[in-house]
Amino acid sequence: VQLQASGGGLVQAGGSLRLSCTASGGTVSTRNMAWFRQAPGKERQFVAAIGWSSGSTVYATSVKGRFTISRDSAKSTVYLQMNSLKPEDTAVYFCAADRSTRTVLHNTPRDYGYWGQGTQVTVSS
């Protein structure tokens, strides 16, 4: 399974970005997907997850109401729409696929077995 993330960049506070993550290979189409982020010197942090078949979602408290995760099954792509961005959202964003097929959405890195290469998001104040 390969995951290719894109869409990062530099944006001013209050702006928006949309990240994309396209999956290929394996049975990723039946796996839950998630976005994590990691700022310099900090641990990888959960952002949002989506059930691939159910479409159910879960968000970190820090992004709830500002970020939206969605997926296009036909394109094997998951998106993260980020609005009202803040400087503290600055990080490398990673997409991830669940290590197995299950219904419960998880929010810890160890539950995800496949990772994209990361895309940098920088929010200036």
PDB file of C-alpha atoms in Angstrom:
ATOM      1  CA  VAL A   1       0.000   0.000   0.000  1.00  0.00           C
ATOM      2  CA  GLN A   2       1.338   3.388  -0.983  1.00  0.00           C
ATOM      3  CA  LEU A   3      -0.022   6.720   0.187  1.00  0.00           C
ATOM      4  CA  GLN A   4       0.792   9.967  -1.586  1.00  0.00           C
ATOM      5  CA  ALA A   5      -0.025  13.192   0.243  1.00  0.00           C
ATOM      6  CA  SER A   6      -0.101  16.637  -1.329  1.00  0.00           C
ATOM      7  CA  GLY A   7      -1.565  20.106  -0.948  1.00  0.00           C
ATOM      8  CA  GLY A   8       0.553  21.626   1.774  1.00  0.00           C
ATOM      9  CA  GLY A   9       1.991  25.101   1.580  1.00  0.00           C
ATOM     10  CA  LEU A  10       2.364  28.497   3.193  1.00  0.00           C
ATOM     11  CA  VAL A  11      -0.772  30.398   4.166  1.00  0.00           C
ATOM     12  CA  GLN A  12      -1.615  33.341   6.376  1.00  0.00           C
ATOM     13  CA  ALA A  13      -3.558  32.894   9.583  1.00  0.00           C
ATOM     14  CA  GLY A  14      -7.260  32.667   8.842  1.00  0.00           C
ATOM     15  CA  GLY A  15      -6.641  31.124   5.449  1.00  0.00           C
ATOM     16  CA  SER A  16      -7.481  27.695   4.061  1.00  0.00           C
ATOM     17  CA  LEU A  17      -5.734  24.719   2.512  1.00  0.00           C
ATOM     18  CA  ARG A  18      -6.920  21.362   1.264  1.00  0.00           C
ATOM     19  CA  LEU A  19      -4.722  18.319   1.628  1.00  0.00           C
ATOM     20  CA  SER A  20      -5.155  15.222  -0.494  1.00  0.00           C
ATOM     21  CA  CYS A  21      -3.967  11.662   0.031  1.00  0.00           C
ATOM     22  CA  THR A  22      -4.233   9.117  -2.733  1.00  0.00           C
ATOM     23  CA  ALA A  23      -3.871   5.439  -1.962  1.00  0.00           C
ATOM     24  CA  SER A  24      -2.741   2.711  -4.291  1.00  0.00           C
ATOM     25  CA  GLY A  25      -2.006  -0.974  -4.000  1.00  0.00           C
ATOM     26  CA  GLY A  26      -3.360  -3.486  -1.536  1.00  0.00           C
ATOM     27  CA  THR A  27      -6.804  -3.443   0.031  1.00  0.00           C
ATOM     28  CA  VAL A  28      -6.659   0.118   1.265  1.00  0.00           C
ATOM     29  CA  SER A  29     -10.139   0.729  -0.078  1.00  0.00           C
ATOM     30  CA  THR A  30     -11.595  -1.068   2.953  1.00  0.00           C
ATOM     31  CA  ARG A  31      -9.462   0.621   5.599  1.00  0.00           C
ATOM     32  CA  ASN A  32     -10.151   3.595   7.786  1.00  0.00           C
ATOM     33  CA  MET A  33      -7.990   6.600   6.993  1.00  0.00           C
ATOM     34  CA  ALA A  34      -6.595   9.362   9.146  1.00  0.00           C
ATOM     35  CA  TRP A  35      -4.531  12.507   9.184  1.00  0.00           C
ATOM     36  CA  PHE A  36      -1.843  13.154  11.775  1.00  0.00           C
ATOM     37  CA  ARG A  37       0.537  16.046  12.137  1.00  0.00           C
ATOM     38  CA  GLN A  38       3.928  16.569  13.699  1.00  0.00           C
ATOM     39  CA  ALA A  39       5.520  19.864  14.624  1.00  0.00           C
ATOM     40  CA  PRO A  40       9.292  20.149  15.201  1.00  0.00           C
ATOM     41  CA  GLY A  41      10.285  18.649  18.523  1.00  0.00           C
ATOM     42  CA  LYS A  42       6.805  17.309  19.219  1.00  0.00           C
ATOM     43  CA  GLU A  43       5.130  13.937  19.010  1.00  0.00           C
ATOM     44  CA  ARG A  44       2.907  12.953  16.146  1.00  0.00           C
ATOM     45  CA  GLN A  45      -0.582  14.193  16.875  1.00  0.00           C
ATOM     46  CA  PHE A  46      -3.944  12.887  15.714  1.00  0.00           C
ATOM     47  CA  VAL A  47      -5.982  15.284  13.588  1.00  0.00           C
ATOM     48  CA  ALA A  48      -8.945  13.422  12.079  1.00  0.00           C
ATOM     49  CA  ALA A  49     -10.095  10.001  10.905  1.00  0.00           C
ATOM     50  CA  ILE A  50     -12.779   8.680   8.606  1.00  0.00           C
ATOM     51  CA  GLY A  51     -14.411   5.305   8.197  1.00  0.00           C
ATOM     52  CA  TRP A  52     -13.842   4.243   4.636  1.00  0.00           C
ATOM     53  CA  SER A  53     -17.124   2.371   4.260  1.00  0.00           C
ATOM     54  CA  SER A  54     -19.283   4.203   6.814  1.00  0.00           C
ATOM     55  CA  GLY A  55     -18.004   7.708   6.256  1.00  0.00           C
ATOM     56  CA  SER A  56     -18.135   8.341   9.995  1.00  0.00           C
ATOM     57  CA  THR A  57     -15.613  10.872  11.258  1.00  0.00           C
ATOM     58  CA  VAL A  58     -13.778  11.846  14.406  1.00  0.00           C
ATOM     59  CA  TYR A  59     -11.687  14.942  15.070  1.00  0.00           C
ATOM     60  CA  ALA A  60      -9.157  16.190  17.539  1.00  0.00           C
ATOM     61  CA  THR A  61     -10.626  18.849  19.779  1.00  0.00           C
ATOM     62  CA  SER A  62      -8.122  21.416  18.523  1.00  0.00           C
ATOM     63  CA  VAL A  63      -9.397  21.226  14.942  1.00  0.00           C
ATOM     64  CA  LYS A  64     -13.072  20.447  15.418  1.00  0.00           C
ATOM     65  CA  GLY A  65     -15.233  22.961  13.570  1.00  0.00           C
ATOM     66  CA  ARG A  66     -12.330  24.148  11.421  1.00  0.00           C
ATOM     67  CA  PHE A  67     -11.141  21.002   9.625  1.00  0.00           C
ATOM     68  CA  THR A  68     -13.186  18.537   7.602  1.00  0.00           C
ATOM     69  CA  ILE A  69     -12.065  15.080   6.536  1.00  0.00           C
ATOM     70  CA  SER A  70     -13.739  13.427   3.576  1.00  0.00           C
ATOM     71  CA  ARG A  71     -13.086  10.681   1.073  1.00  0.00           C
ATOM     72  CA  ASP A  72     -13.740   9.827  -2.533  1.00  0.00           C
ATOM     73  CA  SER A  73     -13.866   6.059  -2.754  1.00  0.00           C
ATOM     74  CA  ALA A  74     -13.831   6.031  -6.539  1.00  0.00           C
ATOM     75  CA  LYS A  75     -10.544   7.932  -6.513  1.00  0.00           C
ATOM     76  CA  SER A  76      -9.109   6.162  -3.435  1.00  0.00           C
ATOM     77  CA  THR A  77      -8.445   9.617  -2.062  1.00  0.00           C
ATOM     78  CA  VAL A  78      -9.003  11.187   1.334  1.00  0.00           C
ATOM     79  CA  TYR A  79      -9.047  14.937   1.848  1.00  0.00           C
ATOM     80  CA  LEU A  80      -8.496  17.300   4.723  1.00  0.00           C
ATOM     81  CA  GLN A  81     -10.084  20.690   4.251  1.00  0.00           C
ATOM     82  CA  MET A  82      -8.491  23.113   6.691  1.00  0.00           C
ATOM     83  CA  ASN A  83     -10.173  26.463   7.327  1.00  0.00           C
ATOM     84  CA  SER A  84      -9.474  29.278   9.769  1.00  0.00           C
ATOM     85  CA  LEU A  85      -5.896  28.144  10.022  1.00  0.00           C
ATOM     86  CA  LYS A  86      -3.810  29.228  12.997  1.00  0.00           C
ATOM     87  CA  PRO A  87      -0.033  29.445  13.454  1.00  0.00           C
ATOM     88  CA  GLU A  88      -0.259  26.505  15.855  1.00  0.00           C
ATOM     89  CA  ASP A  89      -1.506  24.346  12.961  1.00  0.00           C
ATOM     90  CA  THR A  90       1.974  24.557  11.451  1.00  0.00           C
ATOM     91  CA  ALA A  91       3.340  21.034  11.090  1.00  0.00           C
ATOM     92  CA  VAL A  92       4.096  18.242   8.681  1.00  0.00           C
ATOM     93  CA  TYR A  93       0.816  16.495   7.927  1.00  0.00           C
ATOM     94  CA  PHE A  94       0.734  12.753   7.328  1.00  0.00           C
ATOM     95  CA  CYS A  95      -2.033  10.585   5.983  1.00  0.00           C
ATOM     96  CA  ALA A  96      -2.324   7.053   7.263  1.00  0.00           C
ATOM     97  CA  ALA A  97      -4.301   3.876   6.616  1.00  0.00           C
ATOM     98  CA  ASP A  98      -5.477   1.556   9.372  1.00  0.00           C
ATOM     99  CA  ARG A  99      -3.311  -1.518   9.782  1.00  0.00           C
ATOM    100  CA  SER A 100      -6.397  -3.724   9.445  1.00  0.00           C
ATOM    101  CA  THR A 101     -10.017  -3.653   8.378  1.00  0.00           C
ATOM    102  CA  ARG A 102     -12.187  -2.642  11.296  1.00  0.00           C
ATOM    103  CA  THR A 103     -15.103  -0.391  12.144  1.00  0.00           C
ATOM    104  CA  VAL A 104     -13.791   1.531  15.146  1.00  0.00           C
ATOM    105  CA  LEU A 105     -11.921   4.743  14.369  1.00  0.00           C
ATOM    106  CA  HIS A 106      -8.630   5.032  16.207  1.00  0.00           C
ATOM    107  CA  ASN A 107      -6.591   8.099  17.069  1.00  0.00           C
ATOM    108  CA  THR A 108      -3.146   6.742  17.893  1.00  0.00           C
ATOM    109  CA  PRO A 109      -0.284   6.277  15.417  1.00  0.00           C
ATOM    110  CA  ARG A 110       0.232   2.627  16.389  1.00  0.00           C
ATOM    111  CA  ASP A 111      -3.157   1.732  14.975  1.00  0.00           C
ATOM    112  CA  TYR A 112      -2.104   2.813  11.495  1.00  0.00           C
ATOM    113  CA  GLY A 113       0.216   0.631   9.497  1.00  0.00           C
ATOM    114  CA  TYR A 114       0.621   2.623   6.291  1.00  0.00           C
ATOM    115  CA  TRP A 115       1.888   6.192   6.051  1.00  0.00           C
ATOM    116  CA  GLY A 116       2.324   8.810   3.394  1.00  0.00           C
ATOM    117  CA  GLN A 117       5.476  10.866   3.080  1.00  0.00           C
ATOM    118  CA  GLY A 118       4.069  13.988   4.756  1.00  0.00           C
ATOM    119  CA  THR A 119       3.320  17.439   3.435  1.00  0.00           C
ATOM    120  CA  GLN A 120       4.398  20.682   5.120  1.00  0.00           C
ATOM    121  CA  VAL A 121       1.773  23.173   6.246  1.00  0.00           C
ATOM    122  CA  THR A 122       3.039  26.543   7.458  1.00  0.00           C
ATOM    123  CA  VAL A 123       0.677  29.173   8.824  1.00  0.00           C
ATOM    124  CA  SER A 124       2.115  32.643   9.265  1.00  0.00           C
ATOM    125  CA  SER A 125       0.759  35.108  11.796  1.00  0.00           C
TER     126      SER A 125
END
